[in-house]
C-alpha cells in the first residue's frame, strides 16, 4: 500500500493548539483505508502528519484536503484563541 | 452568564449558503411547542455562480472556508456577546447535503468546541427547517412541505418522528428550477428560483403560450426529471422564439406547484390536520404559498410560511433544533461522532422534545 509517503511537520503556537488540531483532524474517518493512511502525532508544539498512499494521485488529494482543513483550524486559533 | 436561559451557536453549510446564527431560549420546558426563542444573530453568505453555471462542491467548500470565521465573529458582535465562552452549545449541520461544504463547517465546529470546552450537537438539516418553521409561525402540528434545492418531502409528525409521507422520486424541486434557470441563463443572484418567480409573475405573453408539461404524481410521490427534460428541450429548440422566458417560467411553476399541492392535500386528508407549514428555499415562493392557501382554505385550514430569513438555509434553524436536542440531554460524546453524512433521512431522527 505505502507506495508513496509524505510527512508534514507544522509548528503551532502552543502544545494545546497542537493537541486540539490533532483531535479535530483525527475525528474524520479515512474513507479508503486500503489506499490511504494518515497518522497524526504531536510533540510539544509540533504537529506531525504522516501520510502513506497507494499512488501519488491519491496522496496529493489527501494531503490537499488535510492542509485545507488545517488552515481552517489555524484561522480559528488566530481569531478566537484568547 | 449575564442572561438566563440557554444560548446556542448554529453553523450551516450543507449547500451554497453559509449561515451562522445565535439563538437564546428562555428557561422553561423544551417540550413546550414554542420555546419563546430569541434570535440574537442570523447571518448568511451565499456562494453565487455566474448565470448558466451551477455550484460545485469543491468551490462551494472553498467559499465556506473563506467566510466562516468572519461570519462567526460578526454574529457574536451582532448578538452582543463578548466571546464564544458566552455560548452554551455549538450546533452544526450533520447532513444531508454536499460532502465537501458540510466538512468545511464541521471542522470549525469541532475546533471551537475543543478550544472553549463546549458541547457539540449534530443537527439534521431538514429537522432544522421544520423546528424553525414551527417556532416562527406558531404552527403546532402541521403537515410540512419541505421544498428546497436538495429536498422535496411531505412530512407529518407521529410518535417521536417526523415521517415522510411523500417525496420526489428523482430530483428535488429546487434542483429542477435551478437547472432550468441555467438553460435560459437566468441569473443566480439572489437565487435562480427567485428570478424565475419574478419572470413568472409577469404572466404569459398570450394565453395560448401556456406550455403543457408532463404532470407526474405517483401516489404520494412526485417525479420531476421528465418535466425538466421536456421543458429543457423546448427551451433549446424554441421554434422561431415562439415562447418568451416568462412563458416557460409561468408554465413550469404552475405545473410543479400544482403537483406539490396535490400531494400535500393528500397528506392533510390522511393525518386529519388542517395546518400546512411550508419550509425550505422554494417555500418563499409567493405563488406556491398562494396555491397552497387556496387548497388549505377549502379545508378550513391555515397555511404557515416564513420569509427568506428562515426559509432559505440559515444558521439559526440549526442553532434552534440543536438547542432543543441539547436541552433533552443529547450531545456529541466522542469527537468521532461529530462527522457529517451526505445522506441523513428526516425520519431517522428521534424527536424527544415533543410530547404529543
XYZ file of C-alpha atoms in Angstrom:
438
model
C 0.000 0.000 0.000
C 2.609 2.571 1.045
C 3.977 3.148 -2.438
C 4.359 6.830 -1.604
C 4.701 8.585 1.733
C 4.924 12.140 2.939
C 5.435 13.728 6.316
C 4.337 17.247 7.275
C 5.614 18.990 10.402
C 3.580 22.021 11.408
C 4.727 24.201 14.322
C 1.798 25.537 16.376
C 1.835 28.388 18.861
C 1.294 26.142 21.865
C 1.170 22.494 22.824
C -2.566 22.954 23.436
C -3.104 24.152 19.863
C -1.131 21.196 18.542
C -3.247 18.820 20.613
C -6.550 20.401 19.539
C -5.559 20.273 15.851
C -4.689 16.597 16.188
C -8.031 15.759 17.830
C -10.051 17.823 15.332
C -8.342 16.206 12.364
C -8.384 12.653 13.695
C -12.159 12.674 14.121
C -12.726 12.183 10.401
C -12.871 8.624 9.176
C -10.407 7.694 6.434
C -12.589 6.670 3.523
C -10.385 4.316 1.518
C -8.454 2.597 4.257
C -6.762 0.176 1.918
C -5.378 3.013 -0.185
C -4.570 5.757 2.316
C -3.322 6.049 5.862
C -2.980 9.293 7.777
C -1.338 9.396 11.172
C -1.267 12.430 13.473
C 1.334 12.898 16.230
C 2.213 15.768 18.497
C 5.471 16.576 20.187
C 5.105 19.632 22.377
C 4.090 22.423 19.940
C 4.787 20.411 16.788
C 2.018 18.649 14.881
C 3.300 15.904 12.592
C 1.142 14.262 9.946
C 2.405 11.097 8.265
C 0.709 10.130 5.026
C 1.020 6.879 3.129
C -0.898 6.176 -0.047
C -1.032 3.622 -2.825
C -0.426 6.205 -5.572
C 0.839 9.761 -5.900
C -2.534 10.894 -7.220
C -4.308 9.709 -4.079
C -1.557 11.118 -1.893
C -1.929 14.547 -3.463
C -5.705 14.539 -2.910
C -5.477 13.598 0.744
C -2.616 15.990 1.518
C -4.513 18.824 -0.158
C -7.699 18.257 1.772
C -5.793 17.858 5.045
C -3.985 21.156 4.532
C -7.257 22.905 3.648
C -8.862 21.700 6.883
C -5.789 22.557 8.947
C -5.861 26.081 7.538
C -9.402 26.428 8.888
C -8.326 25.174 12.308
C -5.424 27.626 12.425
C -7.630 30.513 11.306
C -9.926 29.655 14.217
C -6.974 29.807 16.628
C -5.873 33.164 15.206
C -9.312 34.682 15.534
C -10.677 33.103 18.687
C -7.788 31.974 20.910
C -7.879 34.367 23.839
C -23.584 34.447 32.116
C -25.440 37.728 32.240
C -28.684 36.410 30.752
C -30.721 33.433 31.906
C -31.673 30.585 29.646
C -29.566 28.877 27.025
C -27.575 30.238 24.117
C -26.639 28.185 21.049
C -24.448 28.882 18.055
C -25.597 27.263 14.806
C -23.370 26.634 11.800
C -24.920 25.655 8.470
C -23.186 24.972 5.174
C -24.814 21.963 3.530
C -25.224 23.670 0.136
C -24.265 27.046 -1.346
C -25.369 29.128 1.639
C -23.157 29.576 4.625
C -25.206 30.517 7.672
C -24.281 31.428 11.219
C -26.946 32.002 13.857
C -27.124 32.606 17.574
C -30.349 31.821 19.415
C -31.431 32.131 23.033
C -34.084 30.015 24.708
C -35.504 31.330 27.961
C -35.777 28.832 30.777
C -38.868 26.670 30.661
C -39.808 23.317 29.290
C -38.208 22.393 25.958
C -41.207 20.132 25.393
C -43.456 23.178 25.032
C -44.443 23.654 21.404
C -42.993 27.128 21.381
C -39.909 27.958 23.319
C -40.142 31.745 23.085
C -36.797 31.727 21.342
C -34.981 34.994 20.798
C -32.875 35.445 17.670
C -29.655 37.172 18.616
C -27.942 36.909 15.228
C -28.750 35.356 11.847
C -26.180 35.984 9.126
C -25.842 34.326 5.748
C -23.394 34.495 2.880
C -24.338 32.824 -0.401
C -21.916 31.446 -2.957
C -23.289 32.793 -6.234
C -22.112 31.405 -9.563
C -22.378 33.150 -12.958
C -25.612 32.675 -14.995
C -25.688 29.257 -16.632
C -23.442 27.623 -14.048
C -24.304 25.549 -11.003
C -22.289 25.413 -7.789
C -19.755 22.607 -7.470
C -18.902 21.021 -4.112
C -15.211 21.938 -4.108
C -15.751 25.619 -4.961
C -18.628 25.875 -2.506
C -16.469 24.425 0.275
C -13.765 26.956 -0.530
C -16.330 29.759 -0.260
C -17.439 28.496 3.165
C -13.853 28.174 4.435
C -13.139 31.725 3.274
C -16.049 33.244 5.147
C -16.962 31.169 8.148
C -14.611 32.661 10.738
C -15.579 36.197 9.732
C -19.289 35.336 9.895
C -18.918 33.855 13.365
C -17.102 36.995 14.536
C -19.841 39.196 13.059
C -22.609 37.103 14.598
C -21.021 37.434 18.062
C -20.899 41.208 17.606
C -24.497 41.295 16.427
C -25.590 39.195 19.400
C -23.688 41.424 21.789
C -21.637 38.510 23.106
C -18.052 39.172 24.137
C -16.781 35.685 23.488
C -17.710 32.176 22.388
C -17.444 31.387 26.074
C -20.894 33.008 26.494
C -22.404 30.264 24.338
C -23.698 27.050 25.910
C -23.640 24.718 22.919
C -22.261 24.643 19.376
C -24.572 23.122 16.742
C -23.585 22.098 13.223
C -25.354 20.552 10.238
C -24.604 16.858 10.223
C -26.413 16.269 6.936
C -27.943 15.754 4.465
C -26.066 17.854 1.957
C -22.942 18.110 -0.154
C -19.943 16.411 1.450
C -17.185 18.972 0.979
C -19.197 22.021 2.119
C -20.522 20.124 5.170
C -16.972 19.095 6.017
C -15.651 22.661 5.794
C -18.087 23.675 8.534
C -17.793 20.709 10.885
C -14.035 21.275 11.203
C -14.711 24.742 12.614
C -17.398 23.396 14.959
C -15.014 20.793 16.372
C -12.190 23.298 16.785
C -14.346 25.817 18.673
C -15.779 23.045 20.826
C -12.318 21.925 21.937
C -10.962 25.473 22.331
C -13.802 26.565 24.600
C -14.743 23.204 26.032
C -18.322 23.482 24.759
C -20.628 20.596 23.878
C -21.382 19.870 20.226
C -24.701 18.845 18.681
C -25.058 17.496 15.137
C -28.347 18.560 13.552
C -30.369 17.050 10.720
C -30.836 19.873 8.233
C -34.482 19.000 7.495
C -35.361 18.898 11.196
C -33.765 22.346 11.489
C -36.147 23.702 8.857
C -39.201 22.079 10.443
C -38.496 23.190 14.012
C -37.609 26.746 12.992
C -40.775 26.934 10.895
C -42.876 25.776 13.835
C -41.210 28.221 16.211
C -41.609 31.234 13.917
C -45.125 30.609 12.607
C -46.692 29.132 15.727
C -47.956 26.071 13.847
C -48.382 23.307 16.406
C -48.757 20.071 14.489
C -48.697 20.918 10.793
C -48.247 18.836 7.693
C -44.877 20.088 6.486
C -43.981 20.651 2.858
C -40.203 20.832 2.710
C -39.087 22.138 -0.666
C -35.535 23.206 -1.445
C -32.641 22.740 -3.827
C -31.790 19.340 -2.410
C -35.012 18.054 -0.871
C -38.702 17.684 -1.668
C -40.711 15.965 1.050
C -44.190 15.989 2.569
C -43.753 15.305 6.267
C -46.041 14.780 9.238
C -45.227 14.098 12.876
C -46.212 10.883 14.574
C -44.809 9.201 17.688
C -41.436 10.963 18.121
C -40.607 11.041 14.450
C -41.157 13.324 11.503
C -42.417 10.789 8.991
C -42.084 11.193 5.261
C -45.465 10.817 3.580
C -44.314 11.608 0.086
C -41.216 12.813 -1.681
C -39.578 13.233 -5.044
C -38.591 10.033 -6.767
C -35.718 11.705 -8.629
C -34.519 15.325 -8.397
C -35.517 17.986 -5.889
C -37.893 20.752 -6.918
C -35.274 23.461 -6.382
C -32.779 21.480 -8.399
C -35.329 21.286 -11.231
C -35.847 25.077 -11.112
C -32.093 25.824 -10.807
C -31.212 23.606 -13.752
C -33.947 25.108 -15.872
C -32.642 28.593 -14.993
C -29.226 27.607 -16.352
C -30.696 26.790 -19.773
C -32.205 30.257 -20.109
C -29.155 31.825 -18.410
C -31.386 33.300 -15.718
C -29.073 34.903 -13.102
C -28.273 33.025 -9.884
C -28.372 36.245 -7.873
C -30.023 36.336 -5.390
C -31.247 32.888 -6.375
C -32.381 31.297 -9.634
C -35.751 30.364 -8.132
C -36.498 33.936 -7.148
C -35.678 35.187 -10.640
C -37.940 32.528 -12.161
C -40.679 33.670 -9.794
C -40.285 37.291 -10.925
C -40.451 36.300 -14.609
C -43.485 34.081 -13.977
C -45.223 36.936 -12.186
C -45.344 38.828 -15.498
C -47.750 36.144 -16.719
C -47.987 34.522 -20.135
C -47.311 36.714 -23.161
C -50.561 35.298 -24.579
C -52.911 32.647 -23.173
C -52.153 30.051 -25.888
C -48.495 30.147 -24.839
C -49.200 28.049 -21.764
C -46.932 25.016 -22.075
C -48.382 21.645 -21.139
C -45.818 19.672 -19.160
C -45.902 16.007 -18.121
C -47.577 16.389 -14.699
C -46.314 13.384 -12.730
C -47.807 12.433 -9.385
C -47.365 8.812 -8.346
C -49.433 8.173 -5.253
C -47.859 10.263 -2.533
C -44.697 10.876 -4.554
C -43.783 13.057 -7.483
C -41.283 12.801 -10.308
C -39.644 15.870 -11.816
C -36.909 14.782 -14.195
C -39.327 14.221 -17.088
C -40.706 17.733 -16.723
C -37.214 19.191 -16.669
C -36.130 17.289 -19.759
C -39.310 18.253 -21.594
C -39.007 21.971 -20.874
C -35.236 21.942 -21.487
C -35.797 20.548 -24.979
C -38.499 23.119 -25.687
C -36.299 25.942 -24.436
C -33.327 24.810 -26.520
C -35.383 24.493 -29.736
C -37.720 27.398 -29.113
C -39.080 27.464 -32.668
C -38.752 30.979 -34.014
C -38.743 32.354 -30.463
C -42.387 31.397 -30.035
C -42.114 31.381 -26.247
C -40.742 34.170 -24.098
C -38.808 33.337 -20.888
C -41.851 34.329 -18.853
C -43.971 31.723 -20.688
C -41.552 28.990 -19.665
C -41.278 30.210 -16.093
C -45.019 30.606 -15.632
C -45.878 27.197 -17.094
C -43.140 25.432 -15.153
C -44.152 26.937 -11.826
C -47.850 26.196 -12.350
C -47.196 22.550 -13.164
C -44.652 21.910 -10.400
C -46.566 23.692 -7.674
C -49.868 22.013 -8.604
C -48.137 18.666 -8.072
C -46.848 19.795 -4.666
C -50.300 20.995 -3.634
C -51.844 17.684 -4.675
C -49.531 15.516 -2.581
C -49.739 17.910 0.360
C -53.538 17.797 0.243
C -53.473 14.020 0.285
C -51.277 14.057 3.404
C -53.506 16.662 5.060
C -56.540 14.455 4.477
C -54.667 11.418 5.766
C -53.428 12.822 9.057
C -56.527 14.912 9.796
C -54.554 18.075 10.304
C -55.573 21.392 8.853
C -52.319 23.261 9.219
C -49.772 23.313 6.423
C -46.262 24.589 7.044
C -44.031 25.328 4.050
C -40.288 25.344 4.680
C -37.126 25.291 2.565
C -35.800 27.737 -0.020
C -38.591 27.154 -2.555
C -41.043 27.817 0.293
C -40.503 31.585 -0.042
C -42.156 31.461 -3.458
C -45.320 33.534 -3.119
C -47.079 31.714 -5.957
C -46.545 28.386 -4.203
C -47.855 29.883 -0.967
C -50.873 31.289 -2.811
C -51.749 27.977 -4.493
C -51.344 26.138 -1.207
C -53.586 28.677 0.501
C -56.409 28.005 -1.977
C -56.260 24.295 -1.150
C -55.964 24.825 2.614
C -58.795 27.349 2.845
C -61.095 24.885 1.031
C -60.424 22.626 4.009
C -60.879 25.417 6.587
C -57.231 25.171 7.484
C -54.367 27.567 7.844
C -51.122 27.968 5.967
C -47.868 28.826 7.680
C -44.833 30.083 5.839
C -41.821 32.203 6.644
C -39.791 34.725 4.700
C -36.303 34.318 3.262
C -34.567 34.817 6.632
C -35.861 31.461 7.824
C -36.978 29.678 4.635
C -33.641 29.774 2.885
C -30.893 27.785 4.618
C -29.664 29.590 7.712
C -27.661 29.064 10.865
C -30.420 29.996 13.279
C -32.500 26.910 12.470
C -29.503 24.700 13.212
C -28.970 26.551 16.498
C -32.661 26.174 17.390
C -33.061 22.468 16.579
C -29.666 21.706 18.116
C -30.576 23.529 21.308
C -33.880 21.632 21.608
C -31.955 18.408 21.316
C -29.244 19.559 23.746
C -31.836 20.517 26.341
C -33.167 16.966 26.176
C -29.690 15.754 27.073
C -28.323 14.882 23.637
C -24.879 15.952 22.528
C -21.746 14.506 20.986
C -19.875 12.342 23.495
C -16.937 11.351 21.327
C -15.493 13.702 18.706
C -15.701 10.841 16.213
C -19.487 11.290 16.317
C -19.014 14.878 15.136
C -18.837 13.919 11.480
C -21.142 14.687 8.573
C -23.015 12.377 6.279
C -24.321 13.311 2.853
C -27.385 11.133 3.376
C -29.390 11.553 6.579
C -33.117 10.845 6.421
C -35.594 13.128 8.166
C -37.352 10.118 9.702
C -34.192 8.680 11.257
C -34.106 11.360 13.975
C -35.731 10.617 17.324
C -37.742 13.710 18.303
C -37.688 13.588 22.095
C -38.607 17.248 22.584
C -42.240 16.708 21.551
C -44.678 15.054 23.911
C -47.632 14.669 21.567
